[in-house]
Coordinates of C-alpha atoms in Angstrom, one line a residue:
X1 CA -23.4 -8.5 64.2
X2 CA -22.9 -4.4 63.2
X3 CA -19.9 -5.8 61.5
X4 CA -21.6 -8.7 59.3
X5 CA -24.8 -6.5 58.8
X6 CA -22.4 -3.7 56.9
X7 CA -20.3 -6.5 55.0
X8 CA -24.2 -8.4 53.8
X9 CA -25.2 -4.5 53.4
X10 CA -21.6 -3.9 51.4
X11 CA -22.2 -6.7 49.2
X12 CA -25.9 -6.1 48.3
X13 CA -24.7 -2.8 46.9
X14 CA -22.2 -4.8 45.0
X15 CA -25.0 -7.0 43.4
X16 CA -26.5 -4.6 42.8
X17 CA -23.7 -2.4 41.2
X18 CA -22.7 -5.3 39.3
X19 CA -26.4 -6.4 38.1
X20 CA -26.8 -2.2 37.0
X21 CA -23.0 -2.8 35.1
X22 CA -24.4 -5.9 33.2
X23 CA -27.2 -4.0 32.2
X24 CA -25.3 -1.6 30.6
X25 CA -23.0 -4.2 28.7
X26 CA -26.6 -6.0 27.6
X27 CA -27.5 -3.1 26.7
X28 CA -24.7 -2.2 24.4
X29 CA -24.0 -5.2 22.8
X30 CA -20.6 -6.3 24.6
X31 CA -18.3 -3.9 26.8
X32 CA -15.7 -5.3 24.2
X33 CA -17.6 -5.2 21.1
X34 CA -20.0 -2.6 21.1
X35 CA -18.1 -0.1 23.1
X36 CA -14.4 1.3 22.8
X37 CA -14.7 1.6 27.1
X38 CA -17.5 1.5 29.7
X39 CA -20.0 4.6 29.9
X40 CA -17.9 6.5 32.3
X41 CA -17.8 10.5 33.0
X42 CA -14.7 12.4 32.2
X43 CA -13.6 9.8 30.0
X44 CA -13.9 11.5 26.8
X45 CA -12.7 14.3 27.8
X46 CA -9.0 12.8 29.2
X47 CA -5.6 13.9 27.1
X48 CA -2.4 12.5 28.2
X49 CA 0.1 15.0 29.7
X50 CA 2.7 16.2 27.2
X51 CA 5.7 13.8 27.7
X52 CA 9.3 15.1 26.9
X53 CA 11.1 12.3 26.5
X54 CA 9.1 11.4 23.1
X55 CA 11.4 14.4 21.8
X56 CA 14.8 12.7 21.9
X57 CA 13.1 9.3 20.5
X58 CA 11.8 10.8 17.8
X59 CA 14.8 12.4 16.9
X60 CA 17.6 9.3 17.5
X61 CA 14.9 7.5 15.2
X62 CA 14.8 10.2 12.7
X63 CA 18.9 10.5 12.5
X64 CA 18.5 6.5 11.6
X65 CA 15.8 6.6 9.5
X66 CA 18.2 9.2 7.4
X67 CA 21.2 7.4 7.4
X68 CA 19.4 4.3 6.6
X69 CA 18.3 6.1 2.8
X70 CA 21.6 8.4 3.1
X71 CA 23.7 5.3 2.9
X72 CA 22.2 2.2 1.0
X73 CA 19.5 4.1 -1.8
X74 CA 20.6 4.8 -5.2
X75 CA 18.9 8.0 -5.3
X76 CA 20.8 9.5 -2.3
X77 CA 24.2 9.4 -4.5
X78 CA 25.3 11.9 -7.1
X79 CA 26.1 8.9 -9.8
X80 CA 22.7 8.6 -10.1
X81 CA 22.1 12.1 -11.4
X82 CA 19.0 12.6 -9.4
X83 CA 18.9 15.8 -7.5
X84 CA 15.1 15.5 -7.3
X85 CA 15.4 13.0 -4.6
X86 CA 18.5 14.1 -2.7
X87 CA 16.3 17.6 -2.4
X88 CA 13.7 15.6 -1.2
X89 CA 15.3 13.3 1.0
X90 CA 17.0 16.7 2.7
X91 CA 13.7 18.7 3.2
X92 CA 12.0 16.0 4.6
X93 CA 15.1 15.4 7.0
X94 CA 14.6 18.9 8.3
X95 CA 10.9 18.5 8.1
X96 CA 11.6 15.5 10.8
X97 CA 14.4 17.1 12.3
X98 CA 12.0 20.2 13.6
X99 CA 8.6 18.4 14.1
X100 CA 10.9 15.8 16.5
X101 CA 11.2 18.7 18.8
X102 CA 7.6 19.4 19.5
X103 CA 6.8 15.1 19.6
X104 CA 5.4 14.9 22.9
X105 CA 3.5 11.6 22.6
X106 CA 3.9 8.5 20.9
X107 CA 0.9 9.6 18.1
X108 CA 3.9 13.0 17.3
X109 CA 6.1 10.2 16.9
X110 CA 4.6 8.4 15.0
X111 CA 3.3 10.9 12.7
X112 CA 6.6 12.3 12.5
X113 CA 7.9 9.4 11.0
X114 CA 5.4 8.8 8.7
X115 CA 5.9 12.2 7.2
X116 CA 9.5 11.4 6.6
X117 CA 9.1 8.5 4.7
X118 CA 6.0 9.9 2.6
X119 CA 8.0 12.9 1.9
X120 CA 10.6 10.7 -0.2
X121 CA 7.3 10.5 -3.0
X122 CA 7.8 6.5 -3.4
X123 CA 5.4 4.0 -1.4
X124 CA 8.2 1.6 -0.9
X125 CA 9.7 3.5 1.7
X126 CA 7.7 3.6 4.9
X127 CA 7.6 3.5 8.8
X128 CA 5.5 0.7 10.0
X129 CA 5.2 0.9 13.8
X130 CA 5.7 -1.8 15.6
X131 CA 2.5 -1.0 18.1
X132 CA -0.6 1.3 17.3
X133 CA -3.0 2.6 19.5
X134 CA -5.5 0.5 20.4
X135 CA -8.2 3.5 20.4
X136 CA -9.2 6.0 17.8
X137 CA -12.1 8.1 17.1
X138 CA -14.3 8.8 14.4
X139 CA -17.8 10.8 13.7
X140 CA -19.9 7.4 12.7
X141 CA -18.8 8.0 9.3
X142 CA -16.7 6.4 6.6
X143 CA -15.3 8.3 3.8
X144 CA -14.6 7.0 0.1
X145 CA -12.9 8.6 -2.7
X146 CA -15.0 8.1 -5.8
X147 CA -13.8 9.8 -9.1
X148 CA -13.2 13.4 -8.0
X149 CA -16.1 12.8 -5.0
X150 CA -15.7 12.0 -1.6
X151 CA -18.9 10.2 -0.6
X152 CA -20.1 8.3 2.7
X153 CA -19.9 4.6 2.1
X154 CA -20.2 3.4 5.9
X155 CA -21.9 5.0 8.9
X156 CA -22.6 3.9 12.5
X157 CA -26.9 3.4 13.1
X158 CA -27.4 6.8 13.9
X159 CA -26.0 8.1 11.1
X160 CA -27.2 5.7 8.4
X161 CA -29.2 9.0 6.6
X162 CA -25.8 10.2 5.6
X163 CA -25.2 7.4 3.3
X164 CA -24.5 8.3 0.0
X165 CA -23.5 11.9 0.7
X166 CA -21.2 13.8 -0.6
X167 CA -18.5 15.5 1.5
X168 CA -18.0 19.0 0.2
X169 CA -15.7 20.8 3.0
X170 CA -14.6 20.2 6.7
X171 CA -14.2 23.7 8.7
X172 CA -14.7 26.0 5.5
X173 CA -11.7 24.0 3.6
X174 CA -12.9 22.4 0.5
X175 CA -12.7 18.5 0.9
X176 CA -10.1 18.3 -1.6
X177 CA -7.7 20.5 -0.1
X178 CA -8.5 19.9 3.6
X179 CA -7.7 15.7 2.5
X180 CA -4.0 16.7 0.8
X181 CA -3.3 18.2 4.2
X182 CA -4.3 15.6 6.2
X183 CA -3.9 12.3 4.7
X184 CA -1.1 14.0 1.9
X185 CA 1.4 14.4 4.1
X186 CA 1.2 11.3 6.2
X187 CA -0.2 8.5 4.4
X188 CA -0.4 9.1 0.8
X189 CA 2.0 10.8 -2.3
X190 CA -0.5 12.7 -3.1
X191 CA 0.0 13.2 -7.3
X192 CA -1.2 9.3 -7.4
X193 CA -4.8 8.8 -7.4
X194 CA -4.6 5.0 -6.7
X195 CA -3.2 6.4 -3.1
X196 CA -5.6 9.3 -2.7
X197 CA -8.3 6.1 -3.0
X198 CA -6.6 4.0 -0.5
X199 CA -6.0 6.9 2.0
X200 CA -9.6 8.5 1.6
X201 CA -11.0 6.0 4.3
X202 CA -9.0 7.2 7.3
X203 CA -9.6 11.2 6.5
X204 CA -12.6 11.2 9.3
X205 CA -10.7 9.0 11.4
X206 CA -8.7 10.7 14.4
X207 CA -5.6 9.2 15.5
X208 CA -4.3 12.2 17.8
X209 CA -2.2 13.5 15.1
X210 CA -0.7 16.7 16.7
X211 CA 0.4 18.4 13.6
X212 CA -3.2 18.6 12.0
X213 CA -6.6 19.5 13.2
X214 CA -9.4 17.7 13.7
X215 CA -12.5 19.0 12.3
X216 CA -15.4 20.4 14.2
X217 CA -18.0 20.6 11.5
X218 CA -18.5 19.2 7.8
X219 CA -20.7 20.1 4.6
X220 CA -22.2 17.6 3.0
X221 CA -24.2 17.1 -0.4
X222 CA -27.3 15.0 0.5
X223 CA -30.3 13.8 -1.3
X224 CA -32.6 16.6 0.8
X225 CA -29.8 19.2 -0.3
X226 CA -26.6 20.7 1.3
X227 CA -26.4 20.3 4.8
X228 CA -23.8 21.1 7.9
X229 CA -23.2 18.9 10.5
X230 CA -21.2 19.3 13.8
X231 CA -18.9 16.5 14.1
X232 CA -19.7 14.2 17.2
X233 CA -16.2 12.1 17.7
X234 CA -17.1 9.1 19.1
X235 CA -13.9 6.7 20.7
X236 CA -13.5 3.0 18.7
X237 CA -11.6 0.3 18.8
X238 CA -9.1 0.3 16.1
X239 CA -9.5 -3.5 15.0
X240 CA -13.1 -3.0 15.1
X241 CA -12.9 -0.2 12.2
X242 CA -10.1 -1.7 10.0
X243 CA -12.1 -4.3 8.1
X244 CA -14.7 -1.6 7.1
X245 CA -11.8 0.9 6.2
X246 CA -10.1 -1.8 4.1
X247 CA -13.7 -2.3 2.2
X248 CA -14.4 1.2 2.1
X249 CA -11.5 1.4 -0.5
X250 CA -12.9 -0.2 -3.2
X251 CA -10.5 -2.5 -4.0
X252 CA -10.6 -6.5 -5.1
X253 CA -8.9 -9.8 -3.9
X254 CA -8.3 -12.1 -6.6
X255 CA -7.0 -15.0 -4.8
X256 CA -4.9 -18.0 -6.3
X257 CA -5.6 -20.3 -8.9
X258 CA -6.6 -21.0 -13.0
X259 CA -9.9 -21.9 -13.4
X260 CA -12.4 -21.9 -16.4
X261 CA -14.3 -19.0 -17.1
X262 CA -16.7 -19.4 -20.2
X263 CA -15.2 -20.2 -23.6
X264 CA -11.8 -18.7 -21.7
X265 CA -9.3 -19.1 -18.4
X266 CA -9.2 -17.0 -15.4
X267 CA -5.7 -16.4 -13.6
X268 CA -6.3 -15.1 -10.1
X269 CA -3.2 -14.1 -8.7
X270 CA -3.1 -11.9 -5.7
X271 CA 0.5 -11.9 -5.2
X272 CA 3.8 -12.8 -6.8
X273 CA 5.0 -14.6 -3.9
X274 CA 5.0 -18.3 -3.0
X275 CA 1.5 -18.6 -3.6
X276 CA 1.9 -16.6 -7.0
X277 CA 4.9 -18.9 -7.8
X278 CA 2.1 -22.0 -7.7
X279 CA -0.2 -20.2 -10.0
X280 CA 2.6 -19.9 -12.6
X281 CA 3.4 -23.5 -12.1
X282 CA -0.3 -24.2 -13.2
X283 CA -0.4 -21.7 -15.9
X284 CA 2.6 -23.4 -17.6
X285 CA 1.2 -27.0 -16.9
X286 CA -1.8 -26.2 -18.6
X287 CA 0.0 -23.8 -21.0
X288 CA -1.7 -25.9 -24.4
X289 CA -4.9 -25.3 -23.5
X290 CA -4.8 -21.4 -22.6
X291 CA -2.9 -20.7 -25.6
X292 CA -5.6 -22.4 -27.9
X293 CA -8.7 -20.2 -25.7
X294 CA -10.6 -17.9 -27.1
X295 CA -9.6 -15.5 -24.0
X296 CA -7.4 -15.5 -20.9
X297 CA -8.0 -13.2 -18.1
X298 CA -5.3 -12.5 -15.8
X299 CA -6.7 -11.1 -12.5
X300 CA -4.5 -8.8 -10.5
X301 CA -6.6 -7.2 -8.2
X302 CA -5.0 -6.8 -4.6
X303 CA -1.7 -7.7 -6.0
X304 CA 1.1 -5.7 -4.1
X305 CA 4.1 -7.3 -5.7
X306 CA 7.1 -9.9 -5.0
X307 CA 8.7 -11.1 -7.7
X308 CA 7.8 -9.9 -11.6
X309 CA 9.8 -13.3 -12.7
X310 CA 6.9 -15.4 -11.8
X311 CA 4.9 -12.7 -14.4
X312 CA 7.7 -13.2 -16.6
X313 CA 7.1 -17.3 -16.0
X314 CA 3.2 -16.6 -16.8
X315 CA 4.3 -14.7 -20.5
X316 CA 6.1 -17.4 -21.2
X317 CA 4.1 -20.1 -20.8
X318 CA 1.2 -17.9 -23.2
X319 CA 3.4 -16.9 -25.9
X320 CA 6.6 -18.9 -25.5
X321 CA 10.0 -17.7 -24.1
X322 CA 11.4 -16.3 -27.5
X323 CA 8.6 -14.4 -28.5
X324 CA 8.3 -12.8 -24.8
X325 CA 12.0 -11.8 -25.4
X326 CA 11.4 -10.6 -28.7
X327 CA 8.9 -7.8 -27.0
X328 CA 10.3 -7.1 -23.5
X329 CA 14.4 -8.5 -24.0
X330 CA 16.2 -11.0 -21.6
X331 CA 15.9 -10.6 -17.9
X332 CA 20.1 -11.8 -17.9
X333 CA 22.1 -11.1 -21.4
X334 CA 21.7 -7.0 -21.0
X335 CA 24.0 -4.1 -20.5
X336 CA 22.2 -2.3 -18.2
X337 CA 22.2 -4.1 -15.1
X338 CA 20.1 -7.2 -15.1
X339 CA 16.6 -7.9 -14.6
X340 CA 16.8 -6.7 -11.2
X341 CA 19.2 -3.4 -12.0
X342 CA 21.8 -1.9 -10.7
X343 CA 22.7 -2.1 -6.7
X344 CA 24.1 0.4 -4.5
X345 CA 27.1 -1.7 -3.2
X346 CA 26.9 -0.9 0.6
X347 CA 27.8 -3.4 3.0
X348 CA 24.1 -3.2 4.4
X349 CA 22.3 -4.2 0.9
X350 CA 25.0 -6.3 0.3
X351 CA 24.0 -8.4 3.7
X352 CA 20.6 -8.4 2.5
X353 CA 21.5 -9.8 -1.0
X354 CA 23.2 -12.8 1.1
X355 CA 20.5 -13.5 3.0
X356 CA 18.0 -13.3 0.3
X357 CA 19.7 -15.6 -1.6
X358 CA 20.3 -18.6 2.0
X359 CA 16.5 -17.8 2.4
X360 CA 15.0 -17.8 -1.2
X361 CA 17.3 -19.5 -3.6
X362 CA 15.8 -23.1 -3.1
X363 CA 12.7 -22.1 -3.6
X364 CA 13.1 -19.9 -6.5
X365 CA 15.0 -22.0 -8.8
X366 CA 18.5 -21.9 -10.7
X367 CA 17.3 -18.9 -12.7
X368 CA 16.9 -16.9 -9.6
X369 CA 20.2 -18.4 -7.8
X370 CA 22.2 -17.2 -10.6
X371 CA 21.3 -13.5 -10.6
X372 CA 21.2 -13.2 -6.9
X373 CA 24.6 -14.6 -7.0
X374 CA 26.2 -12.8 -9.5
X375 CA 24.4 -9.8 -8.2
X376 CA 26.9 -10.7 -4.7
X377 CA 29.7 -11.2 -6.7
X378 CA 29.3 -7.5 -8.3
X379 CA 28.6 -5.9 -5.5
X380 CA 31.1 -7.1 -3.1
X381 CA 33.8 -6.5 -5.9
X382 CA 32.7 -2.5 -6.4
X383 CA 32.5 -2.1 -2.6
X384 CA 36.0 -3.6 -2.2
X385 CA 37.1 -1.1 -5.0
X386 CA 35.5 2.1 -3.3
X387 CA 32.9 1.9 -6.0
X388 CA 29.4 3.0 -4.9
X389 CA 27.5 0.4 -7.1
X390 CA 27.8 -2.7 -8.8
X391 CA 27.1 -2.0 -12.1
X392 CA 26.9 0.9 -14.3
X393 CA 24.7 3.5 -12.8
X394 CA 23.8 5.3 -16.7
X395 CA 23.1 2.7 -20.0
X396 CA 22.1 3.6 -23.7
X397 CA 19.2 1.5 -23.9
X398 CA 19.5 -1.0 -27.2
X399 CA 17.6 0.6 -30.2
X400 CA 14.0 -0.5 -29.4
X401 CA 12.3 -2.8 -32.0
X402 CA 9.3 -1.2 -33.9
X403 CA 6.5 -1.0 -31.5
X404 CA 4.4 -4.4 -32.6
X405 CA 0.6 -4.0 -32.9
X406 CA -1.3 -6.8 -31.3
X407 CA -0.1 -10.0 -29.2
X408 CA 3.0 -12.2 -30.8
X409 CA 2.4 -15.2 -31.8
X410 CA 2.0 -17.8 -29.3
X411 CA -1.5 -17.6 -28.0
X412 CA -5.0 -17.5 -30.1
X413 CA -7.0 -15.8 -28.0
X414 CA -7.3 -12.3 -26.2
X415 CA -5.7 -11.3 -23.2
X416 CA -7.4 -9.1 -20.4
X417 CA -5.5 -7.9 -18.0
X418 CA -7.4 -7.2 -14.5
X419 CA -6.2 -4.2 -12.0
X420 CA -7.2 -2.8 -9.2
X421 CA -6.0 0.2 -7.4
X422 CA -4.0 -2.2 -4.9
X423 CA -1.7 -2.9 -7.7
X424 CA 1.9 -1.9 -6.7
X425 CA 5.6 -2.8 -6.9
X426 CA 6.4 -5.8 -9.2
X427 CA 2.9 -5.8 -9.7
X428 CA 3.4 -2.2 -11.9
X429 CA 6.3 -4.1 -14.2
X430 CA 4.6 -7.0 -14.6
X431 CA 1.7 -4.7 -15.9
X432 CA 4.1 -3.1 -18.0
X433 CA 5.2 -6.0 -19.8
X434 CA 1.7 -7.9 -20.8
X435 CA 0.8 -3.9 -21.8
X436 CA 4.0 -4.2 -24.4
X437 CA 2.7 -7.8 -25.0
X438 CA -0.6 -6.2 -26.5
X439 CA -2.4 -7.1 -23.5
X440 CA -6.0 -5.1 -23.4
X441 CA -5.7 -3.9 -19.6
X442 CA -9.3 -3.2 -17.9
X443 CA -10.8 -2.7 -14.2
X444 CA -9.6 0.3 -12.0
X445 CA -5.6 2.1 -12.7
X446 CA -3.3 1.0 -10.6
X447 CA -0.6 3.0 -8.4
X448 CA 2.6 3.8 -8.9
X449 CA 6.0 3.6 -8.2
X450 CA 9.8 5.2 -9.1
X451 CA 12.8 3.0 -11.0
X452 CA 14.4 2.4 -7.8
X453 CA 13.4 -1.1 -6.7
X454 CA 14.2 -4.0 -3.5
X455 CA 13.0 -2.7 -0.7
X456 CA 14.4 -3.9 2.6
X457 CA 13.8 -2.6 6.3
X458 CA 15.4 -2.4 9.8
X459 CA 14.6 -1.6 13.2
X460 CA 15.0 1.6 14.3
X461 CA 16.3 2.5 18.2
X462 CA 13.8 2.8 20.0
X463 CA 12.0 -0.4 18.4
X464 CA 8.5 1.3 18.3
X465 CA 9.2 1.5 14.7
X466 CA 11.0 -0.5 11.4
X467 CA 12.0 1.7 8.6
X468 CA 12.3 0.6 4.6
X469 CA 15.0 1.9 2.0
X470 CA 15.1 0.8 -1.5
X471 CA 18.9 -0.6 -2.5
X472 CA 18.6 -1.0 -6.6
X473 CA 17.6 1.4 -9.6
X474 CA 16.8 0.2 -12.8
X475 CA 18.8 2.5 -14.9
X476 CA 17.4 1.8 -18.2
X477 CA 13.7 2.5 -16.8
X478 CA 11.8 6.0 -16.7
X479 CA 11.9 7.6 -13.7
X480 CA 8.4 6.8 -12.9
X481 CA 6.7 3.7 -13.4
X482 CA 2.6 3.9 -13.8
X483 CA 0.1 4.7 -13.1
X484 CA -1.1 2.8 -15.6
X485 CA -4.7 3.7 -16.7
X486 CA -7.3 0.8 -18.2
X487 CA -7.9 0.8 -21.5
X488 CA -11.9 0.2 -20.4
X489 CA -12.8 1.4 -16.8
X490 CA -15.1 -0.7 -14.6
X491 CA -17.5 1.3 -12.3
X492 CA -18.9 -1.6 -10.3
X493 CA -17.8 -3.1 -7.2
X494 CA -14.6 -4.5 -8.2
X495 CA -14.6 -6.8 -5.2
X496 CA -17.9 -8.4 -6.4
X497 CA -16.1 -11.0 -8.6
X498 CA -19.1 -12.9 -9.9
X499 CA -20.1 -9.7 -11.5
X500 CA -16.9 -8.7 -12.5
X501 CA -16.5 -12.3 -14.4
X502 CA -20.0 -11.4 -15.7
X503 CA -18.8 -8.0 -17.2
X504 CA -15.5 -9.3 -18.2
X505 CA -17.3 -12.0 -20.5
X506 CA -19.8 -9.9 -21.8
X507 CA -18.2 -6.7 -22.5
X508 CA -14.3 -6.6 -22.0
X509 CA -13.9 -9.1 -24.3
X510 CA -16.0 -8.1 -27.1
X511 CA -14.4 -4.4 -26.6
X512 CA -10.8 -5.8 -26.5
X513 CA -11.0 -6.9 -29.9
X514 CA -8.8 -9.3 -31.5
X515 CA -5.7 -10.6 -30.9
X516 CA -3.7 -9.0 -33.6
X517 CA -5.1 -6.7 -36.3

């Protein structure tokens, strides 16, 4: 009986217990939801020993990482005549090579490889880790850059009276310097704004980055007046946070499709993939009627590239191939490398070509087929000669024709073009040409990127992270292409695109003007 009354006493307590557990969870919403763990003492507080072994990871991933851009990207080879990027591409080698030697955690490895890739000062190039933490911490606040301010956008409930504010510093550094050294390094090139934007959400966000310090106490602009606030770093669940850091940036989603917008079409395309690839096919089905509108809006927001041919197929269909080549030249009968430049002819990129073209070249059409494959045929014929690329790696551009005012004939009406910060990669060329079209380019400037294009990653050795390289260079481009700036800024919510359609009708298109002069 002693023995049964401690078991019925032992499981009273554990009702109980458990009744007094459920509370709490009622209490806070969800364990899971609400909560990054259970109310528990000393959790906070926990650090994870130092582990050695994250040192020689680091370092065999490092040693790939470099080999990876050492070997297959154009700007790692004298023929290029880039020194810039082979200084670049050696300092942040040794950067790696030192901070792999204090990585003690998987967060220093990480970061460490993050710093390599952002070091090389083109977005294309990146470490994406194959896990993340699943917990972070932040203060209850959301930063977001606006102009030249940094200003709370988001807050937990208790710190809903800091929304709005300006922050001014963080541990007496002033915001704009204390952000270059913590998101700069690792997670934006810093000279771009369009980056600075997209980064600015994750500088009160802690991620266990040994290599910079978290702040104990911010200054802050508020509608009372200046104020300083001690930092209370509260543990989250990453998934939980990523939707409201992705909003905090301010940028737009355009989606897919042509639809009527007024007197005028709207083009939503959010990519220049498969989905992209359909738009065009619309576009040009319906090609009559957008060339005889009064305006035609082509909406880039979110777009982060694929394939600038589908932007080519979208100029073509609104002004006609011959006038489109008459502007911007031919994608195929050129001397300086072909619409998709000049590769570096290792055996690596030259796999890649292969399986671009068994994966993509039913899909993408004769057009495409052709230059991949000829693009194979080039390549494989330098590397069997010794020859680093596989065409010429310097051009004399063709005398350019006199800069045309205005659209070319083809299309009545006026086109807008719409962008975003989020607009990136082939989305940046594809800018470039409806800009030399006479496009009239409003919304938010875009990012940026370098003349070196197709981007392709691998797994590194440990698997805990892929790595990207670049494998082409278009030699007869500028070294840098964008940021492009709008010719008429919109201050709204971008992502808001009733309103946006609103402003676009009412003020873009009177501003844009006419056609041609």
């Amino acid at each position: 009986m002693t023995c049964m009354g401690g078991v019925a006493m032992t499981m009273r307590r554990v009702k109980r217990m458990a009744a007094w557990v459920g509370a709490i969870v009622m209490m806070t919403g969800s364990a899971g939801a609400a909560w990054a763990q259970i109310p528990s003492a000393g959790i906070d507080d926990f650090k994870a020993p130092p582990d050695p072994r994250w040192g020689a990871i680091t370092a065999a991933d490092v040693e790939a990482a470099y080999r990876l851009i050492r070997d297959n990207h154009p700007g790692a080879t004298p023929e290029i005549g880039d020194p810039a990027f082979r200084r670049a591409l050696e300092a942040a080698h040794a950067q790696a090579q030192a901070r792999a030697h204090e990585a003690t955690s998987y967060q220093g490895y990480a970061a460490t490889l993050n710093a390599f890739a952002n070091g090389l000062g083109d977005k294309h190039i990146w470490s994406r880790p194959t896990l993340l933490p699943n917990l972070v911490r932040w203060p209850g606040m959301v930063v977001s850059k606006r102009g030249e301010r940094w200003v709370i956008t988001d807050t937990d409930e208790a710190n809903h009276s800091m929304m709005g504010a300006a922050l001014t510093a963080c541990d007496g550094i002033p915001v704009a310097e204390f952000a270059r050294r913590n998101l700069g390094g690792y997670r934006a090139v810093w000279r771009i704004g369009a980056q600075q934007i997209q980064a600015a959400p994750w500088l009160l966000i802690d991620e266990e980055n040994p290599f910079i310090a978290r702040p104990k106490a911010c200054d802050f602009e508020t509608a009372g007046g200046a104020r300083t606030m001690t930092l209370d770093w509260l543990r989250a669940k990453r998934v939980d946070l990523l939707p409201r850091l992705q909003k905090a940036v301010g940028a737009g989603a355009a989606g897919f499709g042509l639809r009527k917008v007024g007197d005028g079409y709207w083009i939503a395309m959010e990519d220049l993939d498969a989905p992209g690839k359909a738009v065009a096919v619309q576009v040009a089905a319906e090609a009559a009627a957008l060339r005889a509108a009064p305006f035609v809006v082509l909406d880039l927001r979110g777009n982060g590239g694929g394939s600038s041919l589908i932007g080519r197929e979208v100029a073509a269909a609104l002004f006609g191939k011959s006038n489109v080549e008459a502007r911007l030249g031919s994608l195929t009968d050129t001397p300086c490398g072909g619409g998709d430049g000049t590769w570096r002819a290792s055996a690596g990129n030259i796999a890649n070509l292969e399986f671009l073209l068994e994966l993509l070249g039913e899909q993408n059409g004769p057009e495409f087929r052709k230059i991949i494959g000829d693009l194979i045929v080039q390549a494989k014929a330098a590397h069997a000669k010794g020859q680093p690329f596989s065409g010429p790696t310097h051009c004399d551009r063709p005398p350019a024709p006199a800069k045309a005012s205005g659209q070319p004939d083809g299309m009545k009406g006026r086109l807008i073009v719409l962008t975003d910060n989020k607009c990136f990669s082939s989305c940046l060329v594809v800018v470039d040409d409806f800009r030399s079209l006479g496009a009239y380019q409003v919304g938010q400037a875009t990012d940026a990127a370098t003349r070196y294009s197709e981007v392709r990653e691998i797994y590194l050795p440990s698997g805990y992270s892929m790595f990207s390289t670049l494998q082409a260079v278009q030699v007869d481009a500028d070294p840098d292409i964008g940021p492009f700036e709008p010719a008429l800024a919109y201050d709204g919510d971008i992502a808001d695109t009733a309103a946006l359609e609103r402003w676009v009708t009412g003020v873009a298109v009177r501003q844009a003007g006419p056609a041609r002069p």
